[in-house]
CSV table of C-alpha atoms in Angstrom, one decimal:
chain,number,residue,atom,x,y,z
O,1,MET,CA,79.9,-35.2,-23.8
O,2,LEU,CA,81.0,-34.1,-20.5
O,3,ALA,CA,83.0,-31.5,-22.4
O,4,THR,CA,80.3,-30.2,-24.4
O,5,ALA,CA,77.8,-29.8,-21.5
O,6,ILE,CA,80.5,-27.9,-19.4
O,7,ALA,CA,81.1,-25.7,-22.5
O,8,VAL,CA,77.4,-25.0,-22.5
O,9,LEU,CA,77.1,-24.1,-18.9
O,10,GLY,CA,80.3,-22.0,-19.2
O,11,THR,CA,78.6,-20.2,-22.0
O,12,LEU,CA,75.5,-19.9,-20.1
O,13,LEU,CA,77.2,-18.3,-17.0
O,14,GLY,CA,79.1,-16.2,-19.0
O,15,THR,CA,76.0,-14.7,-20.2
O,16,VAL,CA,74.3,-14.2,-17.0
O,17,VAL,CA,77.5,-12.7,-15.4
O,18,ALA,CA,77.9,-10.3,-18.5
O,19,GLY,CA,74.2,-9.6,-18.5
O,20,ALA,CA,74.4,-8.7,-14.4
O,21,PHE,CA,77.3,-6.5,-15.0
O,22,GLN,CA,75.4,-5.0,-18.0
O,23,GLN,CA,72.4,-4.3,-15.8
O,24,LYS,CA,74.3,-2.6,-13.0
O,25,SER,CA,76.3,-0.5,-15.5
O,26,ALA,CA,72.8,0.6,-16.9
O,27,SER,CA,71.4,1.2,-13.5
O,28,ARG,CA,74.5,3.2,-12.5
O,29,ALA,CA,74.1,5.5,-15.8
O,30,ALA,CA,70.6,6.0,-15.1
O,31,THR,CA,71.2,6.9,-11.4
O,32,ALA,CA,74.0,9.6,-12.6
O,33,ALA,CA,71.6,10.9,-15.0
O,34,ALA,CA,68.9,11.3,-12.5
O,35,THR,CA,71.3,13.1,-9.8
O,36,GLU,CA,72.5,15.3,-12.8
O,37,GLN,CA,69.0,16.3,-13.9
O,38,LEU,CA,68.1,17.1,-10.0
O,39,ARG,CA,71.2,19.2,-9.7
O,40,ARG,CA,70.3,21.2,-12.8
O,41,GLU,CA,66.8,21.5,-11.7
O,42,ARG,CA,68.0,23.0,-8.5
O,43,LEU,CA,70.5,25.3,-10.1
O,44,ALA,CA,67.6,26.8,-12.3
O,45,ALA,CA,65.2,27.1,-9.5
O,46,VAL,CA,67.9,28.8,-7.2
O,47,THR,CA,69.0,31.0,-10.3
O,48,GLU,CA,65.2,32.0,-11.3
O,49,LEU,CA,64.2,33.0,-7.9
O,50,ALA,CA,67.5,35.0,-7.2
O,51,ALA,CA,66.7,37.0,-10.7
O,52,ALA,CA,63.1,37.2,-9.8
O,53,ALA,CA,64.0,39.0,-6.1
O,54,ALA,CA,66.3,41.1,-8.2
O,55,ASP,CA,63.6,42.1,-10.6
O,56,HIS,CA,61.1,42.9,-7.6
O,57,GLN,CA,63.7,44.5,-5.7
O,58,LEU,CA,64.5,47.1,-8.6
O,59,ALA,CA,60.8,47.4,-9.1
O,60,MET,CA,60.2,48.7,-5.4
O,61,TRP,CA,63.1,50.7,-5.8
O,62,MET,CA,61.6,52.4,-8.8
O,63,ARG,CA,58.3,52.8,-7.4
O,64,GLY,CA,59.5,54.5,-4.1
O,65,GLU,CA,61.9,56.8,-5.8
O,66,ALA,CA,59.1,57.8,-8.3
O,67,GLN,CA,56.8,58.6,-5.0
O,68,PHE,CA,59.7,60.7,-3.1
O,69,SER,CA,60.7,62.4,-6.4
O,70,GLY,CA,57.3,63.8,-6.9
O,71,ALA,CA,56.3,61.7,-10.1
O,72,THR,CA,53.1,61.9,-11.4
O,73,PRO,CA,50.2,59.7,-10.0
O,74,GLU,CA,49.8,57.5,-13.5
O,75,ARG,CA,53.7,57.1,-13.2
O,76,VAL,CA,53.4,55.8,-9.8
O,77,GLU,CA,50.7,53.7,-10.9
O,78,GLU,CA,52.4,52.3,-13.7
O,79,LEU,CA,55.4,51.4,-11.5
O,80,ARG,CA,53.2,49.8,-9.0
O,81,SER,CA,51.6,47.5,-11.5
O,82,ILE,CA,55.0,46.5,-12.4
O,83,ALA,CA,55.7,45.8,-8.8
O,84,HIS,CA,52.7,43.6,-8.6
O,85,ALA,CA,53.9,41.7,-11.6
O,86,THR,CA,57.7,41.2,-10.3
O,87,ARG,CA,56.3,40.1,-7.1
O,88,SER,CA,54.1,37.6,-8.4
O,89,ALA,CA,57.0,36.2,-10.5
O,90,ILE,CA,58.8,35.0,-7.7
O,91,THR,CA,56.1,32.4,-6.6
O,92,ARG,CA,57.0,30.0,-9.0
O,93,PRO,CA,60.9,29.7,-8.2
O,94,LEU,CA,60.2,29.9,-4.6
O,95,VAL,CA,58.1,26.9,-4.6
O,96,ALA,CA,60.6,25.0,-6.9
O,97,VAL,CA,63.4,25.9,-4.3
O,98,GLN,CA,61.3,24.8,-1.4
O,99,VAL,CA,60.2,21.7,-3.3
O,100,LEU,CA,63.6,20.9,-4.5
O,101,ILE,CA,66.1,21.8,-1.8
O,102,PRO,CA,65.3,20.0,1.3
O,103,ASP,CA,68.2,22.1,3.0
O,104,PRO,CA,67.1,24.0,5.9
O,105,THR,CA,69.7,27.0,5.4
O,106,VAL,CA,68.9,27.3,1.9
O,107,ARG,CA,65.0,27.3,2.3
O,108,ALA,CA,65.4,30.0,5.3
O,109,ALA,CA,67.7,32.1,3.4
O,110,ALA,CA,65.4,32.1,0.5
O,111,HIS,CA,62.4,33.0,2.8
O,112,ASP,CA,64.3,36.0,4.2
O,113,MET,CA,65.3,37.0,0.9
O,114,VAL,CA,62.1,37.5,-0.2
O,115,ALA,CA,60.6,38.5,3.0
O,116,ALA,CA,63.2,41.3,3.0
O,117,THR,CA,62.4,42.0,-0.6
O,118,TYR,CA,58.8,42.4,0.2
O,119,TRP,CA,59.5,44.8,3.0
O,120,MET,CA,60.7,47.4,0.6
O,121,ARG,CA,57.1,48.1,0.1
O,122,ASP,CA,56.9,49.1,3.7
O,123,ALA,CA,59.7,51.7,3.0
O,124,ASP,CA,57.6,54.3,1.9
O,125,THR,CA,58.3,57.0,4.6
O,126,SER,CA,61.4,58.6,3.6
O,127,THR,CA,64.3,58.1,0.9
O,128,GLU,CA,66.6,56.9,4.0
O,129,ALA,CA,64.2,54.1,4.7
O,130,LEU,CA,64.1,53.2,1.1
O,131,VAL,CA,67.7,52.9,0.8
O,132,ALA,CA,68.2,51.0,4.1
O,133,ALA,CA,65.2,48.4,2.8
O,134,GLN,CA,67.0,48.0,-0.4
O,135,THR,CA,70.5,47.4,1.3
O,136,GLU,CA,68.9,44.8,3.5
O,137,ALA,CA,67.0,43.2,0.6
O,138,ARG,CA,70.6,43.2,-1.3
O,139,ALA,CA,72.2,41.6,1.4
O,140,SER,CA,69.5,38.9,2.2
O,141,HIS,CA,69.9,38.4,-1.7
O,142,ASP,CA,73.6,37.6,-1.4
O,143,ARG,CA,73.0,35.4,1.6
O,144,PHE,CA,70.6,33.0,-0.3
O,145,VAL,CA,72.9,33.0,-3.3
O,146,ASP,CA,75.9,32.1,-0.9
O,147,ALA,CA,73.7,29.3,0.9
O,148,ALA,CA,72.5,27.9,-2.3
O,149,ALA,CA,75.9,27.8,-3.8
O,150,ALA,CA,77.5,26.2,-0.4
O,151,TYR,CA,74.6,23.5,-0.8
O,152,LEU,CA,74.9,22.9,-4.5
O,153,THR,CA,78.5,22.5,-4.2
O,154,THR,CA,78.3,19.7,-1.8
O,155,ALA,CA,75.0,18.2,-3.2
């Protein structure tokens, strides 16, 4: 009888221990999956913001170039509309970066990139001013990508 009781207790204890290990393993797997999902969302936000900024830089360049080359007012207005659309496309990924990435360096680089891209609008005095604004926008784009890459490889 004592042997039976010990066997039953041993079986119950083994079941409890195995259940605890399974629960801990499942918890680790869920944590790893959540971490990987967050990493993918951060990467997507960074990629979308970088692409949206590059699209807006191109649109602003084309608009400015059209103004300086004497394009028709209709063409300039068409390019202005495209620039408005590309500027609007920056908002969602910028918010995603700000929400998903707490690193102040990445957030500042994102802000600087977007600001430099928007400042291309003010470079409507000469081709030289437009080239200088585009150069700064591209450099700020590269700084954002570098900061985001550094963060994402360590996060």
